[in-house]
Short mmCIF file of C-alpha atoms in Angstrom, two decimals:
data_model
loop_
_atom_site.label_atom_id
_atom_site.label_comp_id
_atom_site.label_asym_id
_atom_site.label_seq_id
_atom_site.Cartn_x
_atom_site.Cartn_y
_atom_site.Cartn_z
CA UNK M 754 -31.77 27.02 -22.01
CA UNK M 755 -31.56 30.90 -21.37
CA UNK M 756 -28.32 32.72 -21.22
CA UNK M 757 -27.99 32.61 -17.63
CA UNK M 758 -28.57 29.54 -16.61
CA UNK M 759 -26.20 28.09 -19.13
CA UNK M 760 -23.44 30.75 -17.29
CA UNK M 761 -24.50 29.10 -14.12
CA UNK M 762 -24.36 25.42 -15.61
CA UNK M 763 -21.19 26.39 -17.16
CA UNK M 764 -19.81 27.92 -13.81
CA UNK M 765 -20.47 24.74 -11.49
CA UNK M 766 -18.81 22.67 -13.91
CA UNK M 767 -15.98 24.41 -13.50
CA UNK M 768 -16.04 24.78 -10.13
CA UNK M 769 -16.23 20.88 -9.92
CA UNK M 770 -13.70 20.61 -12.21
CA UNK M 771 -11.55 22.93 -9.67
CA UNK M 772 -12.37 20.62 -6.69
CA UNK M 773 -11.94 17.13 -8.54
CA UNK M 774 -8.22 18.56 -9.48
CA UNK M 775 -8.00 19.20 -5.92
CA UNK M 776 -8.92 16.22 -4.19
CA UNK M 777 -6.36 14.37 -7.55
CA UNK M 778 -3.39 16.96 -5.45
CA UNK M 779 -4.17 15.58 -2.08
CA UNK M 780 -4.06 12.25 -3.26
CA UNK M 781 -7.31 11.39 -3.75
CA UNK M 782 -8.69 9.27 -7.14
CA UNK M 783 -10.88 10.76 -9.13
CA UNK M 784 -10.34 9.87 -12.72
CA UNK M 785 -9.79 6.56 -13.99
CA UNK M 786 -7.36 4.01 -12.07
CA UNK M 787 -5.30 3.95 -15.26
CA UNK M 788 -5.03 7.50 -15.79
CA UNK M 789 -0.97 7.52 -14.40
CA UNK M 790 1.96 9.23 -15.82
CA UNK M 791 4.49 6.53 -17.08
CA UNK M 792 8.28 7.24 -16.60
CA UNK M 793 8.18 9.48 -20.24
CA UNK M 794 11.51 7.89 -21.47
CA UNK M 795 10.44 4.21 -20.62
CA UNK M 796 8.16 3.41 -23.74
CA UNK M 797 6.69 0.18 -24.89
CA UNK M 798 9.21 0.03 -28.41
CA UNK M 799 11.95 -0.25 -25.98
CA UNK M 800 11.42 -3.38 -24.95
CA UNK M 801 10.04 -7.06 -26.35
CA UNK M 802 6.35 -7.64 -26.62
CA UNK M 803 6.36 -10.30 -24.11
CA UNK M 804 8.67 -8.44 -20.90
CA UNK M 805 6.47 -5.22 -21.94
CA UNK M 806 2.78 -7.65 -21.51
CA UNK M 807 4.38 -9.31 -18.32
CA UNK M 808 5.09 -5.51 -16.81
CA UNK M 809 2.31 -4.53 -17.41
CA UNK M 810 -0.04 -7.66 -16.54
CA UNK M 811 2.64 -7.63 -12.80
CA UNK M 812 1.71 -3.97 -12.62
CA UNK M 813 -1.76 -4.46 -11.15
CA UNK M 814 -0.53 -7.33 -8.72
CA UNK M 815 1.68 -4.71 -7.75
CA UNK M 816 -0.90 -1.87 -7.61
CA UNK M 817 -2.62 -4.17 -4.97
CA UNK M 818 -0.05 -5.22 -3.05
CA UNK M 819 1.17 -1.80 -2.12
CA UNK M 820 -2.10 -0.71 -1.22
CA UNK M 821 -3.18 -3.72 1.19
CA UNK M 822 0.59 -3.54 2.30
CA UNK M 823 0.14 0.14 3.39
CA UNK M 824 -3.71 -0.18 4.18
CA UNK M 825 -2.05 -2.70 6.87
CA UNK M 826 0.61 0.05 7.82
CA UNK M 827 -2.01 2.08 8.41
CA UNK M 828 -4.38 -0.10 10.50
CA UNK M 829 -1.80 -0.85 12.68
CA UNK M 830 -0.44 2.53 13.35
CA UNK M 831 -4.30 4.04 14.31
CA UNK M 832 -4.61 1.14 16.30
CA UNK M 833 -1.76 1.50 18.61
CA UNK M 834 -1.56 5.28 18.61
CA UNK M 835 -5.23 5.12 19.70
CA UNK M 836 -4.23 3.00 22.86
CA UNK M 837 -0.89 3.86 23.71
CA UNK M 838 0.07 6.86 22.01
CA UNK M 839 2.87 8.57 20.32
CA UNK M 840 5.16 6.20 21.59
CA UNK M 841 3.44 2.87 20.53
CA UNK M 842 6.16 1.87 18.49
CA UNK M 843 9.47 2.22 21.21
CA UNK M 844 6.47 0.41 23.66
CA UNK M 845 5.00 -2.50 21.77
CA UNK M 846 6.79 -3.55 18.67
CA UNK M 847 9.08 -6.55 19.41
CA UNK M 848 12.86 -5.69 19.77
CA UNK M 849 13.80 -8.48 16.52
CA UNK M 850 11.60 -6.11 14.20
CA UNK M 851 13.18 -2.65 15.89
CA UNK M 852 16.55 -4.05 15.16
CA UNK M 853 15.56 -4.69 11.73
CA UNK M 854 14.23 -1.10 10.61
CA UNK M 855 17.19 0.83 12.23
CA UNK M 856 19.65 -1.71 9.84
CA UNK M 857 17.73 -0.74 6.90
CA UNK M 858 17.33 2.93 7.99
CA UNK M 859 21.32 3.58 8.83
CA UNK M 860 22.05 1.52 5.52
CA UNK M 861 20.01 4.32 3.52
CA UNK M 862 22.16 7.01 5.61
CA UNK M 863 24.65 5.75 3.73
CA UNK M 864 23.20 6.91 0.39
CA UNK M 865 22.49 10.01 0.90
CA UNK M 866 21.92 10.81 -2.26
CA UNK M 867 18.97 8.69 -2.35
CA UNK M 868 14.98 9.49 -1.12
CA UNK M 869 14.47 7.49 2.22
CA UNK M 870 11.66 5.01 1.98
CA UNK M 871 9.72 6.42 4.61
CA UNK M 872 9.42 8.95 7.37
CA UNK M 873 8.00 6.73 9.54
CA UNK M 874 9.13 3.28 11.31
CA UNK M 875 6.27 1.37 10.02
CA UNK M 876 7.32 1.93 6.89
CA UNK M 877 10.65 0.60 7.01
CA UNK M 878 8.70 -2.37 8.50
CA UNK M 879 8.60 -5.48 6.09
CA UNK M 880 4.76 -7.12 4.88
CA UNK M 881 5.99 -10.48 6.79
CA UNK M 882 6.98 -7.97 10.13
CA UNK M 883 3.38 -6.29 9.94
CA UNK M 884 1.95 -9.66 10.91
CA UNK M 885 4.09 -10.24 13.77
CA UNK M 886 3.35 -6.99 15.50
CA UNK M 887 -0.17 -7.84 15.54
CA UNK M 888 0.47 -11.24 16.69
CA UNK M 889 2.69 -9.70 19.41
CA UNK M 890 -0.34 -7.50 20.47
CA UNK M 891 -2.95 -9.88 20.02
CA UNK M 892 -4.88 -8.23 23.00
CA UNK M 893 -5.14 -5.00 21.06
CA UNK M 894 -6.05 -6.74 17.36
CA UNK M 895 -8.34 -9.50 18.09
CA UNK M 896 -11.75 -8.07 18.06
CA UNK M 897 -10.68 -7.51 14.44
CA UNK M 898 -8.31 -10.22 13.27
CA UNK M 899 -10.79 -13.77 13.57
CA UNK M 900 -7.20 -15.53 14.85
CA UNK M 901 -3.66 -15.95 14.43
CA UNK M 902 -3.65 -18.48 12.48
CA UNK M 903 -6.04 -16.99 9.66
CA UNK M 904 -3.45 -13.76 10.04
CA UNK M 905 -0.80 -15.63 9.33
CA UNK M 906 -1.76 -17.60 5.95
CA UNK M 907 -2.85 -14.21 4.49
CA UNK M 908 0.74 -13.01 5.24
CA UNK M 909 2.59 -15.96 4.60
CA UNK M 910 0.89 -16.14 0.89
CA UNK M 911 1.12 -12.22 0.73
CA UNK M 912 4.47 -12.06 0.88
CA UNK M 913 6.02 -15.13 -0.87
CA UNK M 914 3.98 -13.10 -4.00
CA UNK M 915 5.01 -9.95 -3.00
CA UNK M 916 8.49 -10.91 -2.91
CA UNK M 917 8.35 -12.73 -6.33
CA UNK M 918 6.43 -9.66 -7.80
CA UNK M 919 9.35 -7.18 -6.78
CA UNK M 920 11.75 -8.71 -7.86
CA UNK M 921 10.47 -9.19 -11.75
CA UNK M 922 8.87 -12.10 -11.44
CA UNK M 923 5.83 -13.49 -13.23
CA UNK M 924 2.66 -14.95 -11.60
CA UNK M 925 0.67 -17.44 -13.04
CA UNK M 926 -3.41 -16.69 -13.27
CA UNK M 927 -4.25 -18.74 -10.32
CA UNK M 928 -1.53 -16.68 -7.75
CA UNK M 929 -2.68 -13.21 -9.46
CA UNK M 930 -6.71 -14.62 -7.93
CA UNK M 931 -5.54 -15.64 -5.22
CA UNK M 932 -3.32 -12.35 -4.29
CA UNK M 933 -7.34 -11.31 -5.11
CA UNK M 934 -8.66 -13.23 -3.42
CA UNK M 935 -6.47 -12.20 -0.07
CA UNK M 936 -7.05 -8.80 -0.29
CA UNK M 937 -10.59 -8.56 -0.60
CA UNK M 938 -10.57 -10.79 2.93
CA UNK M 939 -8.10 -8.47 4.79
CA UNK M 940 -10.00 -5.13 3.57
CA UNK M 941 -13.39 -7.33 4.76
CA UNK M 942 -11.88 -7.99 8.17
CA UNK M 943 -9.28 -4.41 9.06
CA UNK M 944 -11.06 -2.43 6.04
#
């Protein structure tokens, strides 16, 4: 290989290098899925060999629950601001679920020391409450969502593992499948 074109070889590597890091900064994946920064004073002698395993065997239940939770955030919120606008949510989200985000969002105004969950009212919006807007707008869902019914399982076994994953539970092998098994449906069917 001559001088030059190893420069030039040399030179588009970096250059790729420079864009990978910059698509990492927007948010975007490219290096390994386990290439995270642990909390630095949280360490694995800390703690017994079987609550360290369990963390970390919970932590990919966890990794997939937040992303099919917000995925569904997400598919709601392009779905209704396509067809009704910026004011989707004050239109077509059902009063019971509107009264439950503004008491979670004026109990974190109490603490103001704290980061607020979200900037957004869909994300104050619980995984169970996700389902129930769509349900309420069936009209605008159901060319995607095969029926209510099907919706609501996926939801209903969503969340009773979502709930027992945050708050330090275990799952057996057969709940961590079918968590699986759940979200490869829903990223099928809104994906």
């Amino acid at each position: 290989m001559s001088e030059r074109r190893l420069k030039e070889f040399v030179f588009n590597a970096l250059l790729t290098q420079d864009s990978f890091s910059a698509l990492e900064n927007e948010g975007i994946s490219i290096t390994a899925s386990d290439d995270y920064s642990p909390i630095s004073r949280v360490v694995e002698n800390d703690f017994s060999p079987r609550i360290w395993h369990d963390a970390v065997t919970m932590s990919s239940v966890y990794t997939a629950l937040y992303c099919i939770e917000n995925t569904i955030r997400k598919f709601i919120v392009e779905r209704m601001s396509e067809r009704y606008g910026i004011d989707w949510w004050e239109e077509k989200v059902p009063k019971k679920i509107k009264d439950a985000v503004n008491s979670l969002k004026k109990q974190e105004e109490k603490n103001k020391y704290h980061s607020n969950r979200s900037a957004s009212e869909i994300g104050y919006t619980m995984l169970g409450n996700l389902g129930q807007i769509i349900i309420a707008n069936w009209d605008d869902f159901s060319d995607i969502i095969p029926n209510q019914a099907w919706l609501n399982s996926r939801m209903d076994d969503l969340e009773m593992s979502r709930n027992i994953i945050m708050h330090t539970g275990i799952l057996p092998v057969d709940e961590t499948e079918r968590i699986e098994s759940i979200v490869r449906d829903l990223l099928r069917q809104i994906g």
